Amino acid sequence: MNDREIEMIRYIQDVGKTHYADLAEHMNLSQRTIANYLDQIEHDIRQTGVRLVRKPNDGIYFSGNSAGLQALLHQPGGAQPQSHSERRRYMLSKLLLSSRAYTLQQFADELFVSRSTIENDLKGVKSWLQRNGIPIKISRGGISLEGDERRRRHAAVRLISRYWGKEMVAEHADGRLIRTIKLPPKIGELFKPQIIDRVLSSLAEFVRTSRLEFSDYEFQSLAIHLMIVFERMTAGTFDERPTASPELIPETRQLVAILEKEFAMTIPQQEQNYINLHIIAVTHESVSANDVALRPRKQKAVPSVAAFLKKQLVDLKPDKELLAGLGLHLSSAIKRLKIGLAIYNPYTDEIRRNFPQAFDQAVMLKKVIQDGYHVALNDDETAYIALHFESFLERHIGDHRLTAVVVCSSGIGTSQLLAQRLEHAFDRSLRITRVVSLSELVDAPLSEDLVISTIPISDLSKPVVVVSPLFVKADVHVLDREISELMKQSDGRNPFFSLIHRDLIFLDRTVDDYRQVIAAIGDELARRDLVTDRDQVIQAAAKREQLASTALGKVALPHVAPELIRRPFIAVWVNPERINWIHSEPVQLVFFLGLNRSVQPYLREIYTVLNRLIDDQTLIHRIVTARSISEIVALLNRRDT
């Protein structure tokens, strides 16, 4: 199995489900070549117990126990990096881990490719470094990096974390469940095997003797940092600069002693200070939610986390679990950010795509945190916060079962038995709201979706299903058919389709900047009186993108607060060439979501359709290559989306 196949397997594992177009873009190969590689992968993994699934209109993914596949990926050996993304990571790693300059020819020789290939790969390297705030210097001597050491280290940890990925697993040993580190082969290309072994051995001893509790990302971050330190020191590329020397906490002195003994080297004071930051971040004390109150800035009171949540979630009041969970998480995160340590979240893209409501709440909280504590939260940090909101939303998600009133004239005992049998048989699709007599039904308004009665009733505004008081098997089939029919009618009312208006679909090849797109849509929204204020909507949408991009692949989903929307809508902008989107790669399709309180109960259904559409790369391609608005309307109104 070559590196391209391994790269494709890891990509499919990371995203969960993908498509030919995504793989082709990621690997910089044609879809026909991708299909050939997938054929080979399918053959290679037959003995692992895992199946490669390729379903039209569904996606490409793995099915089965992944243990055998992981074992195959960790077999030693392999060729040089072959794909564009592999070569780019190799070049970034070399530049970040060394203070020397590299020439294009050196990279070409090491990677066994042409100089022109490296020149093309360098574009991606520059883009990645720019997004991470690291200047690149190109001179006669070669390519090197500028900028402060801390920023470079953060970038190196972030990059190497992608190699590390999700390889930390739990295994049983001597009757105990322990954390086991299984490093991917790519780590061996960056660090000498003895350095990896000694760092992990030292950390294992430190964890055992210090009794500190490391989270997975805290352990990973410290391990990678130490590998960088000793790789540089042993290679003679370490650049020590005088720094202030704060007093080391006892746990740091303990780890330094273990490392110096293991490596038989003296760790410079500057590096001890960096290690100290990592250990301080781990030694946080548990605090209650009430302890996490944001500090005032310029005498302006900033609300506590609890107050912020109550204000933002007017309809879904935050519960104690959300406040406590966020309080504990933020107390640790803010302390870590204060001392300059960021984390890498391997699930950020998945969280942004699958939990859009929760991520939006996290973005709003992010701004309050940044203003109150003077720290910067990236998308990885925001995604971790979003998980707390998602847990809250799922605890309080609306009940979408059909409601039913039971009418029974056979007595209280029979009525209760019938209600119990109904709830047992249809607990996932039916909610019994009340059990009444015929006279009680007539006397009160009928608000339920369905009437289930032991006697025939005519002239009601809602469907009536007549069943036996004992609710026999034949009754189950009759009621099941009626529920299925009502469910189909309910599904057909998904607001997504009714919110798409022909007059708010734009096919324009000339506008290629996100601010111009938002402004043009804002003009039309104001002209149609769909928003409260044009300027506020345009400014709010742009600010939201600056906080965290809403781009997901080739699609962006800008939106604003519900208070700015008079009537709900979804505007669509298509530019098949490119739209330069802030903090992300260019997009081709924009859905401007104007969702106010009137569609709040249907947000999950709306986002479900959007996610299906975004995942359907074939449909996206057909939309962005459509020649007319009529064609786009027809594609967007597909009921199988």
mmCIF file of N, CA, C and O in Angstrom, residues 10 24 31 50 202 257 260 282 319 341 386 398 425 444 576 584 610 626:
data_model
loop_
_atom_site.group_PDB
_atom_site.id
_atom_site.type_symbol
_atom_site.label_atom_id
_atom_site.label_comp_id
_atom_site.label_asym_id
_atom_site.label_seq_id
_atom_site.Cartn_x
_atom_site.Cartn_y
_atom_site.Cartn_z
ATOM 1 N N ARG A 10 -6.893 7.729 5.252
ATOM 2 C CA ARG A 10 -6.949 8.625 6.410
ATOM 3 C C ARG A 10 -7.953 9.753 6.169
ATOM 4 O O ARG A 10 -8.666 10.172 7.086
ATOM 5 N N ALA A 24 -10.863 13.920 -5.185
ATOM 6 C CA ALA A 24 -10.061 14.406 -6.310
ATOM 7 C C ALA A 24 -9.418 15.740 -5.978
ATOM 8 O O ALA A 24 -8.239 15.979 -6.286
ATOM 9 N N GLN A 31 -10.874 12.252 -11.084
ATOM 10 C CA GLN A 31 -11.824 11.331 -10.464
ATOM 11 C C GLN A 31 -11.619 9.908 -10.987
ATOM 12 O O GLN A 31 -11.848 8.941 -10.254
ATOM 13 N N VAL A 50 -12.924 -4.678 7.288
ATOM 14 C CA VAL A 50 -13.539 -3.392 6.959
ATOM 15 C C VAL A 50 -13.934 -3.407 5.486
ATOM 16 O O VAL A 50 -13.212 -3.934 4.649
ATOM 17 N N SER A 202 9.492 9.298 29.206
ATOM 18 C CA SER A 202 9.611 10.303 30.268
ATOM 19 C C SER A 202 8.239 10.796 30.712
ATOM 20 O O SER A 202 7.982 10.969 31.907
ATOM 21 N N ALA A 257 13.639 17.325 35.508
ATOM 22 C CA ALA A 257 14.627 16.384 36.050
ATOM 23 C C ALA A 257 14.535 15.028 35.358
ATOM 24 O O ALA A 257 15.560 14.408 35.019
ATOM 25 N N GLU A 260 15.958 15.477 31.705
ATOM 26 C CA GLU A 260 17.417 15.657 31.666
ATOM 27 C C GLU A 260 18.134 14.345 31.965
ATOM 28 O O GLU A 260 19.185 14.046 31.375
ATOM 29 N N VAL A 282 -2.178 22.441 32.866
ATOM 30 C CA VAL A 282 -2.730 21.152 33.281
ATOM 31 C C VAL A 282 -3.174 21.170 34.737
ATOM 32 O O VAL A 282 -4.094 20.460 35.130
ATOM 33 N N ASP A 319 -29.859 25.436 31.246
ATOM 34 C CA ASP A 319 -30.023 24.676 32.479
ATOM 35 C C ASP A 319 -28.725 24.670 33.271
ATOM 36 O O ASP A 319 -27.683 25.167 32.817
ATOM 37 N N LEU A 341 -1.139 29.147 25.188
ATOM 38 C CA LEU A 341 -1.224 27.784 24.684
ATOM 39 C C LEU A 341 -2.573 27.569 24.006
ATOM 40 O O LEU A 341 -3.622 27.729 24.624
ATOM 41 N N ALA A 386 -18.743 24.705 21.329
ATOM 42 C CA ALA A 386 -19.993 24.362 20.648
ATOM 43 C C ALA A 386 -20.554 23.026 21.121
ATOM 44 O O ALA A 386 -21.778 22.827 21.133
ATOM 45 N N GLY A 398 -37.039 19.901 20.630
ATOM 46 C CA GLY A 398 -38.494 19.807 20.583
ATOM 47 C C GLY A 398 -38.964 18.394 20.271
ATOM 48 O O GLY A 398 -38.304 17.632 19.581
ATOM 49 N N ALA A 425 -46.615 0.815 21.740
ATOM 50 C CA ALA A 425 -46.474 0.419 20.339
ATOM 51 C C ALA A 425 -45.928 1.536 19.462
ATOM 52 O O ALA A 425 -45.243 1.274 18.467
ATOM 53 N N ALA A 444 -64.072 20.775 24.503
ATOM 54 C CA ALA A 444 -62.763 21.459 24.507
ATOM 55 C C ALA A 444 -62.219 21.577 23.088
ATOM 56 O O ALA A 444 -62.537 20.754 22.216
ATOM 57 N N PRO A 576 -19.803 30.457 -10.467
ATOM 58 C CA PRO A 576 -19.063 29.234 -10.774
ATOM 59 C C PRO A 576 -17.555 29.431 -10.827
ATOM 60 O O PRO A 576 -16.804 28.448 -10.785
ATOM 61 N N SER A 584 -11.027 31.296 4.679
ATOM 62 C CA SER A 584 -11.262 29.986 4.088
ATOM 63 C C SER A 584 -10.862 30.007 2.619
ATOM 64 O O SER A 584 -10.513 31.048 2.066
ATOM 65 N N LEU A 610 -29.976 21.433 4.339
ATOM 66 C CA LEU A 610 -28.751 22.118 3.922
ATOM 67 C C LEU A 610 -27.542 21.189 3.985
ATOM 68 O O LEU A 610 -26.710 21.169 3.075
ATOM 69 N N ALA A 626 -24.954 25.566 -13.526
ATOM 70 C CA ALA A 626 -26.242 25.822 -14.180
ATOM 71 C C ALA A 626 -26.156 27.085 -15.032
ATOM 72 O O ALA A 626 -25.448 28.034 -14.696
#
